[in-house]
Amino acid sequence: MSDVLTISQVNELNYEEFIDLFGNVVEHCSICAAAVWRFRPFRDVYHLHQEICSFVDLLPDTGKEGVLRLHPDLAGRLAELGSLTQESSAEQKAAGLDTMTPEEKQLLKDTNAKYRDKFGFPFVICARQNKKEAILKGIVERLEHSAAEELNIGIEEVKKICMLRLLNIVPDK
Amino acid sequence: MSDVLTISQVNELNYEEFIDLFGNVVEHCSICAAAVWRFRPFRDVYHLHQEICSFVDLLPDTGKEGVLRLHPDLAGRLAELGSLTQESSAEQKAAGLDTMTPEEKQLLKDTNAKYRDKFGFPFVICARQNKKEAILKGIVERLEHSAAEELNIGIEEVKKICMLRLLNIVPDK
């Protein structure tokens, strides 16, 4: 676990330290942190978040899909292998995804596969703001949406995940 | 070293295999491969390259700067630590950067620092298409450019590096 920082400390980091700390606030997508480096000094953690969100919003749709594709399936193969990023692992645990019954696990696995087949990217939800029941209900409902709707919803979830990951590093006192 | 593939074999990869193989054709920027996944099947390696270039061109300027920032300094700290990606390490060796005299090394280091200070991103050049003499000459010349010019030149170099990395994986027979 890294220590927490104040925004003043963040603004004093050199680029390598900044990327080491914030490179995964959007899962496997360090370009987000690299892109907002030029906006230092940040007024607070919300300013940093806002610049990351603005960058994500400016991505072409292919890039937004790419952002979603860089996320792991919930309770999927990577979780079983123990190969999730530290952040994803903690988030999936917080949602109780590690305590699913075999039936719930199978349902999530099947629905994840259907979702990915239909949309071409994985189901992304802010696990720390949802419990496993809400996630299971959510994926079944969202499967009925259009691809454009799910691209938007998925990206909004990415932003929520990003905010919580940022607050882990730079708590708002 | 990974085995080489034909474009038909590339088109049969699943997403995880695709990202494992192509995630670093743009240095530390796996979103590029993730974004072009939707354009399968690729006609040939040049088609894959072209889609990656189109995606990079669609990035906002902050994103293009981010792409450059994710590149290491030539013969910089990461090279000294042996912490370069496998691709960067081979490329810097091919340019002869590992055989620089102490004076050349110091010149490159100093000019790299000036370049980064002036533009806010590192000097990027396709090392496999240049020898150390051309690189040393190039960085001194490019230091005179405007930031907008260097953003464009840097991104064009990224595309050349990407093409050579792609051809390493999918040779054009």
GROMACS .gro file of C-alpha atoms in nm:
model
  346
    1MET     CA    1   0.000   0.000   0.000
    2SER     CA    2   0.133   0.344  -0.083
    3ASP     CA    3   0.116   0.627   0.166
    4VAL     CA    4  -0.147   0.890   0.115
    5LEU     CA    5  -0.051   1.231  -0.021
    6THR     CA    6  -0.181   1.585  -0.002
    7ILE     CA    7  -0.245   1.767  -0.328
    8SER     CA    8   0.061   1.987  -0.259
    9GLN     CA    9   0.273   1.675  -0.240
   10VAL     CA   10   0.117   1.551  -0.564
   11ASN     CA   11   0.209   1.878  -0.732
   12GLU     CA   12   0.571   1.831  -0.627
   13LEU     CA   13   0.609   1.482  -0.771
   14ASN     CA   14   0.832   1.439  -1.072
   15TYR     CA   15   0.679   1.278  -1.378
   16GLU     CA   16   0.802   0.924  -1.305
   17GLU     CA   17   0.666   0.935  -0.950
   18PHE     CA   18   0.337   1.076  -1.078
   19ILE     CA   19   0.295   0.794  -1.331
   20ASP     CA   20   0.394   0.530  -1.077
   21LEU     CA   21   0.123   0.655  -0.842
   22PHE     CA   22  -0.156   0.748  -1.081
   23GLY     CA   23  -0.082   0.529  -1.385
   24ASN     CA   24  -0.358   0.284  -1.295
   25VAL     CA   25  -0.637   0.516  -1.173
   26VAL     CA   26  -0.793   0.419  -1.505
   27GLU     CA   27  -0.726   0.048  -1.530
   28HIS     CA   28  -0.420  -0.037  -1.745
   29CYS     CA   29  -0.452   0.303  -1.909
   30SER     CA   30  -0.157   0.512  -1.799
   31ILE     CA   31  -0.204   0.749  -2.093
   32CYS     CA   32  -0.479   0.914  -1.883
   33ALA     CA   33  -0.232   1.019  -1.614
   34ALA     CA   34   0.034   1.098  -1.875
   35ALA     CA   35  -0.209   1.323  -2.060
   36VAL     CA   36  -0.309   1.534  -1.758
   37TRP     CA   37   0.047   1.591  -1.634
   38ARG     CA   38   0.050   1.925  -1.817
   39PHE     CA   39  -0.236   2.058  -1.603
   40ARG     CA   40  -0.034   2.075  -1.280
   41PRO     CA   41  -0.060   2.229  -1.033
   42PHE     CA   42  -0.391   2.067  -0.939
   43ARG     CA   43  -0.612   2.262  -0.703
   44ASP     CA   44  -0.738   1.945  -0.535
   45VAL     CA   45  -0.806   1.580  -0.608
   46TYR     CA   46  -1.132   1.673  -0.782
   47HIS     CA   47  -0.946   1.898  -1.024
   48LEU     CA   48  -0.716   1.606  -1.111
   49HIS     CA   49  -1.021   1.383  -1.157
   50GLN     CA   50  -1.193   1.640  -1.374
   51GLU     CA   51  -0.894   1.666  -1.609
   52ILE     CA   52  -0.880   1.287  -1.644
   53CYS     CA   53  -1.254   1.278  -1.718
   54SER     CA   54  -1.218   1.555  -1.978
   55PHE     CA   55  -0.941   1.360  -2.145
   56VAL     CA   56  -1.148   1.040  -2.151
   57ASP     CA   57  -1.444   1.233  -2.294
   58LEU     CA   58  -1.222   1.362  -2.577
   59LEU     CA   59  -1.123   1.011  -2.683
   60PRO     CA   60  -1.282   0.889  -3.005
   61ASP     CA   61  -1.536   0.609  -2.952
   62THR     CA   62  -1.273   0.351  -3.047
   63GLY     CA   63  -1.060   0.482  -2.762
   64LYS     CA   64  -1.350   0.472  -2.516
   65GLU     CA   65  -1.412   0.112  -2.618
   66GLY     CA   66  -1.039   0.052  -2.567
   67VAL     CA   67  -1.061   0.193  -2.215
   68LEU     CA   68  -1.342  -0.050  -2.135
   69ARG     CA   69  -1.158  -0.344  -2.295
   70LEU     CA   70  -0.860  -0.284  -2.067
   71HIS     CA   71  -1.085  -0.371  -1.771
   72PRO     CA   72  -1.102  -0.731  -1.646
   73ASP     CA   73  -1.422  -0.935  -1.634
   74LEU     CA   74  -1.580  -0.919  -1.288
   75ALA     CA   75  -1.501  -1.244  -1.106
   76GLY     CA   76  -1.353  -1.366  -1.433
   77ARG     CA   77  -1.046  -1.561  -1.532
   78LEU     CA   78  -0.798  -1.305  -1.400
   79ALA     CA   79  -0.964  -1.303  -1.059
   80GLU     CA   80  -0.949  -1.684  -1.050
   81LEU     CA   81  -0.582  -1.675  -1.144
   82GLY     CA   82  -0.507  -1.405  -0.886
   83SER     CA   83  -0.378  -1.188  -1.172
   84LEU     CA   84  -0.593  -0.880  -1.118
   85THR     CA   85  -0.429  -0.543  -1.054
   86GLN     CA   86  -0.412  -0.463  -0.683
   87GLU     CA   87  -0.685  -0.201  -0.729
   88SER     CA   88  -0.926  -0.433  -0.913
   89SER     CA   89  -0.872  -0.710  -0.664
   90ALA     CA   90  -0.962  -0.485  -0.368
   91GLU     CA   91  -1.266  -0.347  -0.550
   92GLN     CA   92  -1.405  -0.687  -0.644
   93LYS     CA   93  -1.359  -0.802  -0.284
   94ALA     CA   94  -1.535  -0.491  -0.151
   95ALA     CA   95  -1.838  -0.581  -0.361
   96GLY     CA   96  -1.840  -0.930  -0.214
   97LEU     CA   97  -1.762  -1.092  -0.547
   98ASP     CA   98  -1.524  -1.329  -0.371
   99THR     CA   99  -1.813  -1.469  -0.167
  100MET     CA  100  -2.050  -1.559  -0.451
  101THR     CA  101  -2.218  -1.896  -0.453
  102PRO     CA  102  -2.126  -2.128  -0.740
  103GLU     CA  103  -2.466  -2.046  -0.897
  104GLU     CA  104  -2.407  -1.670  -0.876
  105LYS     CA  105  -2.059  -1.717  -1.018
  106GLN     CA  106  -2.194  -1.915  -1.313
  107LEU     CA  107  -2.465  -1.656  -1.377
  108LEU     CA  108  -2.211  -1.373  -1.376
  109LYS     CA  109  -1.978  -1.571  -1.602
  110ASP     CA  110  -2.253  -1.651  -1.854
  111THR     CA  111  -2.390  -1.299  -1.855
  112ASN     CA  112  -2.042  -1.148  -1.886
  113ALA     CA  113  -1.984  -1.364  -2.194
  114LYS     CA  114  -2.316  -1.257  -2.348
  115TYR     CA  115  -2.241  -0.893  -2.272
  116ARG     CA  116  -1.896  -0.911  -2.430
  117ASP     CA  117  -2.035  -1.089  -2.737
  118LYS     CA  118  -2.306  -0.830  -2.785
  119PHE     CA  119  -2.102  -0.513  -2.726
  120GLY     CA  120  -1.741  -0.610  -2.801
  121PHE     CA  121  -1.620  -0.486  -2.462
  122PRO     CA  122  -1.659  -0.611  -2.104
  123PHE     CA  123  -1.923  -0.510  -1.851
  124VAL     CA  124  -1.774  -0.236  -1.632
  125ILE     CA  125  -1.931  -0.125  -1.306
  126CYS     CA  126  -1.793   0.057  -1.003
  127ALA     CA  127  -1.779  -0.248  -0.777
  128ARG     CA  128  -1.708  -0.048  -0.462
  129GLN     CA  129  -2.040   0.134  -0.502
  130ASN     CA  130  -2.237  -0.186  -0.561
  131LYS     CA  131  -2.286  -0.512  -0.382
  132LYS     CA  132  -2.288  -0.841  -0.565
  133GLU     CA  133  -2.671  -0.852  -0.581
  134ALA     CA  134  -2.682  -0.509  -0.749
  135ILE     CA  135  -2.406  -0.611  -0.987
  136LEU     CA  136  -2.584  -0.932  -1.090
  137LYS     CA  137  -2.907  -0.739  -1.140
  138GLY     CA  138  -2.722  -0.460  -1.323
  139ILE     CA  139  -2.553  -0.677  -1.578
  140VAL     CA  140  -2.877  -0.852  -1.672
  141GLU     CA  141  -3.052  -0.516  -1.719
  142ARG     CA  142  -2.769  -0.350  -1.904
  143LEU     CA  143  -2.751  -0.638  -2.149
  144GLU     CA  144  -3.075  -0.500  -2.297
  145HIS     CA  145  -2.919  -0.163  -2.386
  146SER     CA  146  -2.774  -0.048  -2.718
  147ALA     CA  147  -2.397  -0.045  -2.770
  148ALA     CA  148  -2.394   0.337  -2.769
  149GLU     CA  149  -2.579   0.345  -2.435
  150GLU     CA  150  -2.343   0.091  -2.283
  151LEU     CA  151  -2.036   0.275  -2.410
  152ASN     CA  152  -2.156   0.585  -2.223
  153ILE     CA  153  -2.263   0.400  -1.909
  154GLY     CA  154  -1.939   0.202  -1.898
  155ILE     CA  155  -1.729   0.517  -1.931
  156GLU     CA  156  -1.925   0.688  -1.652
  157GLU     CA  157  -1.851   0.385  -1.432
  158VAL     CA  158  -1.481   0.415  -1.524
  159LYS     CA  159  -1.491   0.774  -1.400
  160LYS     CA  160  -1.645   0.666  -1.067
  161ILE     CA  161  -1.382   0.394  -1.025
  162CYS     CA  162  -1.115   0.651  -1.105
  163MET     CA  163  -1.249   0.895  -0.843
  164LEU     CA  164  -1.236   0.631  -0.570
  165ARG     CA  165  -0.888   0.521  -0.672
  166LEU     CA  166  -0.774   0.886  -0.663
  167LEU     CA  167  -0.925   0.936  -0.317
  168ASN     CA  168  -0.732   0.631  -0.198
  169ILE     CA  169  -0.410   0.811  -0.289
  170VAL     CA  170  -0.515   1.170  -0.213
  171PRO     CA  171  -0.788   1.158   0.055
  172ASP     CA  172  -1.016   1.460   0.081
  173LYS     CA  173  -0.987   1.563   0.444
  174MET     CA  174   1.113  -1.367  -2.806
  175SER     CA  175   0.768  -1.451  -2.930
  176ASP     CA  176   0.715  -1.651  -3.244
  177VAL     CA  177   0.618  -1.464  -3.553
  178LEU     CA  178   0.262  -1.481  -3.679
  179THR     CA  179   0.081  -1.450  -4.010
  180ILE     CA  180  -0.201  -1.200  -4.034
  181SER     CA  181  -0.450  -1.491  -4.044
  182GLN     CA  182  -0.313  -1.612  -3.714
  183VAL     CA  183  -0.342  -1.258  -3.575
  184ASN     CA  184  -0.706  -1.247  -3.682
  185GLU     CA  185  -0.772  -1.569  -3.488
  186LEU     CA  186  -0.627  -1.447  -3.159
  187ASN     CA  187  -0.864  -1.386  -2.873
  188TYR     CA  188  -0.859  -1.042  -2.714
  189GLU     CA  189  -0.623  -1.131  -2.429
  190GLU     CA  190  -0.371  -1.289  -2.665
  191PHE     CA  191  -0.398  -0.987  -2.894
  192ILE     CA  192  -0.325  -0.743  -2.611
  193ASP     CA  193  -0.040  -0.957  -2.480
  194LEU     CA  194   0.124  -0.949  -2.823
  195PHE     CA  195   0.045  -0.598  -2.942
  196GLY     CA  196  -0.006  -0.407  -2.615
  197ASN     CA  197   0.336  -0.245  -2.640
  198VAL     CA  198   0.366  -0.168  -3.012
  199VAL     CA  199   0.313   0.187  -2.891
  200GLU     CA  200   0.530   0.210  -2.580
  201HIS     CA  201   0.334   0.158  -2.254
  202CYS     CA  202   0.017   0.249  -2.441
  203SER     CA  203  -0.197  -0.062  -2.467
  204ILE     CA  204  -0.507   0.146  -2.536
  205CYS     CA  205  -0.384   0.168  -2.896
  206ALA     CA  206  -0.413  -0.207  -2.945
  207ALA     CA  207  -0.734  -0.220  -2.738
  208ALA     CA  208  -0.890   0.051  -2.956
  209VAL     CA  209  -0.823  -0.119  -3.290
  210TRP     CA  210  -0.945  -0.464  -3.182
  211ARG     CA  211  -1.285  -0.379  -3.334
  212PHE     CA  212  -1.131  -0.349  -3.684
  213ARG     CA  213  -1.049  -0.719  -3.719
  214PRO     CA  214  -1.005  -0.896  -3.950
  215PHE     CA  215  -0.695  -0.709  -4.064
  216ARG     CA  216  -0.599  -0.745  -4.429
  217ASP     CA  217  -0.229  -0.735  -4.350
  218VAL     CA  218   0.014  -0.589  -4.100
  219TYR     CA  219  -0.007  -0.250  -4.274
  220HIS     CA  220  -0.381  -0.238  -4.221
  221LEU     CA  221  -0.327  -0.301  -3.849
  222HIS     CA  222  -0.064  -0.025  -3.845
  223GLN     CA  223  -0.290   0.214  -4.029
  224GLU     CA  224  -0.572   0.167  -3.778
  225ILE     CA  225  -0.334   0.231  -3.489
  226CYS     CA  226  -0.207   0.547  -3.662
  227SER     CA  227  -0.562   0.668  -3.725
  228PHE     CA  228  -0.643   0.618  -3.358
  229VAL     CA  229  -0.332   0.809  -3.249
  230ASP     CA  230  -0.418   1.091  -3.491
  231LEU     CA  231  -0.765   1.118  -3.334
  232LEU     CA  232  -0.624   1.170  -2.986
  233PRO     CA  233  -0.650   1.523  -2.851
  234ASP     CA  234  -0.314   1.702  -2.820
  235THR     CA  235  -0.302   1.619  -2.448
  236GLY     CA  236  -0.326   1.251  -2.543
  237LYS     CA  237  -0.052   1.281  -2.806
  238GLU     CA  238   0.169   1.444  -2.545
  239GLY     CA  239   0.077   1.156  -2.313
  240VAL     CA  240   0.187   0.904  -2.578
  241LEU     CA  241   0.525   1.078  -2.600
  242ARG     CA  242   0.560   1.100  -2.221
  243LEU     CA  243   0.516   0.724  -2.192
  244HIS     CA  244   0.843   0.684  -2.386
  245PRO     CA  245   1.174   0.657  -2.198
  246ASP     CA  246   1.462   0.899  -2.243
  247LEU     CA  247   1.716   0.764  -2.491
  248ALA     CA  248   2.011   0.624  -2.297
  249GLY     CA  249   1.847   0.767  -1.986
  250ARG     CA  250   1.794   0.647  -1.634
  251LEU     CA  251   1.581   0.347  -1.729
  252ALA     CA  252   1.847   0.224  -1.973
  253GLU     CA  253   2.111   0.257  -1.702
  254LEU     CA  254   1.892   0.066  -1.459
  255GLY     CA  255   1.817  -0.203  -1.718
  256SER     CA  256   1.448  -0.121  -1.672
  257LEU     CA  257   1.353  -0.051  -2.033
  258THR     CA  258   1.084  -0.254  -2.204
  259GLN     CA  259   1.231  -0.537  -2.410
  260GLU     CA  260   1.140  -0.347  -2.728
  261SER     CA  261   1.304  -0.019  -2.623
  262SER     CA  262   1.615  -0.196  -2.505
  263ALA     CA  263   1.665  -0.372  -2.842
  264GLU     CA  264   1.598  -0.049  -3.032
  265GLN     CA  265   1.843   0.159  -2.832
  266LYS     CA  266   2.108  -0.111  -2.881
  267ALA     CA  267   2.042  -0.124  -3.256
  268ALA     CA  268   2.116   0.249  -3.273
  269GLY     CA  269   2.446   0.192  -3.093
  270LEU     CA  270   2.337   0.394  -2.791
  271ASP     CA  271   2.497   0.134  -2.566
  272THR     CA  272   2.838   0.211  -2.720
  273MET     CA  273   2.843   0.588  -2.668
  274THR     CA  274   3.153   0.752  -2.525
  275PRO     CA  275   3.111   0.920  -2.186
  276GLU     CA  276   3.115   1.257  -2.367
  277GLU     CA  277   2.839   1.151  -2.608
  278LYS     CA  278   2.637   1.015  -2.317
  279GLN     CA  279   2.669   1.342  -2.129
  280LEU     CA  280   2.571   1.543  -2.437
  281LEU     CA  281   2.261   1.327  -2.490
  282LYS     CA  282   2.168   1.350  -2.123
  283ASP     CA  283   2.202   1.729  -2.114
  284THR     CA  284   2.015   1.780  -2.439
  285ASN     CA  285   1.740   1.539  -2.333
  286ALA     CA  286   1.691   1.743  -2.017
  287LYS     CA  287   1.673   2.069  -2.213
  288TYR     CA  288   1.429   1.914  -2.458
  289ARG     CA  289   1.201   1.787  -2.181
  290ASP     CA  290   1.213   2.123  -2.004
  291LYS     CA  291   1.123   2.313  -2.319
  292PHE     CA  292   0.845   2.086  -2.451
  293GLY     CA  293   0.715   1.898  -2.147
  294PHE     CA  294   0.765   1.559  -2.311
  295PRO     CA  295   1.073   1.352  -2.399
  296PHE     CA  296   1.261   1.345  -2.729
  297VAL     CA  297   1.128   1.050  -2.932
  298ILE     CA  298   1.303   0.916  -3.239
  299CYS     CA  299   1.286   0.584  -3.419
  300ALA     CA  300   1.622   0.455  -3.293
  301ARG     CA  301   1.629   0.157  -3.530
  302GLN     CA  302   1.625   0.393  -3.828
  303ASN     CA  303   1.903   0.614  -3.691
  304LYS     CA  304   2.256   0.565  -3.565
  305LYS     CA  305   2.382   0.742  -3.257
  306GLU     CA  306   2.547   1.019  -3.460
  307ALA     CA  307   2.217   1.100  -3.635
  308ILE     CA  308   2.032   1.088  -3.303
  309LEU     CA  309   2.275   1.328  -3.134
  310LYS     CA  310   2.254   1.563  -3.432
  311GLY     CA  311   1.874   1.526  -3.446
  312ILE     CA  312   1.805   1.616  -3.086
  313VAL     CA  313   2.017   1.932  -3.106
  314GLU     CA  314   1.833   2.042  -3.421
  315ARG     CA  315   1.487   1.952  -3.296
  316LEU     CA  316   1.543   2.151  -2.979
  317GLU     CA  317   1.504   2.463  -3.198
  318HIS     CA  318   1.152   2.371  -3.308
  319SER     CA  319   0.820   2.488  -3.162
  320ALA     CA  320   0.623   2.260  -2.928
  321ALA     CA  321   0.356   2.207  -3.195
  322GLU     CA  322   0.617   2.100  -3.449
  323GLU     CA  323   0.780   1.861  -3.203
  324LEU     CA  324   0.445   1.712  -3.104
  325ASN     CA  325   0.388   1.624  -3.470
  326ILE     CA  326   0.742   1.503  -3.534
  327GLY     CA  327   0.743   1.294  -3.216
  328ILE     CA  328   0.413   1.130  -3.306
  329GLU     CA  329   0.537   1.047  -3.657
  330GLU     CA  330   0.840   0.880  -3.497
  331VAL     CA  331   0.607   0.682  -3.269
  332LYS     CA  332   0.429   0.554  -3.581
  333LYS     CA  333   0.760   0.442  -3.736
  334ILE     CA  334   0.861   0.265  -3.414
  335CYS     CA  335   0.518   0.102  -3.408
  336MET     CA  336   0.553  -0.021  -3.769
  337LEU     CA  337   0.889  -0.187  -3.694
  338ARG     CA  338   0.753  -0.345  -3.375
  339LEU     CA  339   0.455  -0.478  -3.569
  340LEU     CA  340   0.682  -0.623  -3.840
  341ASN     CA  341   0.878  -0.803  -3.568
  342ILE     CA  342   0.560  -0.985  -3.472
  343VAL     CA  343   0.398  -1.014  -3.817
  344PRO     CA  344   0.675  -1.009  -4.079
  345ASP     CA  345   0.581  -0.908  -4.431
  346LYS     CA  346   0.700  -1.197  -4.642
   0.00000   0.00000   0.00000
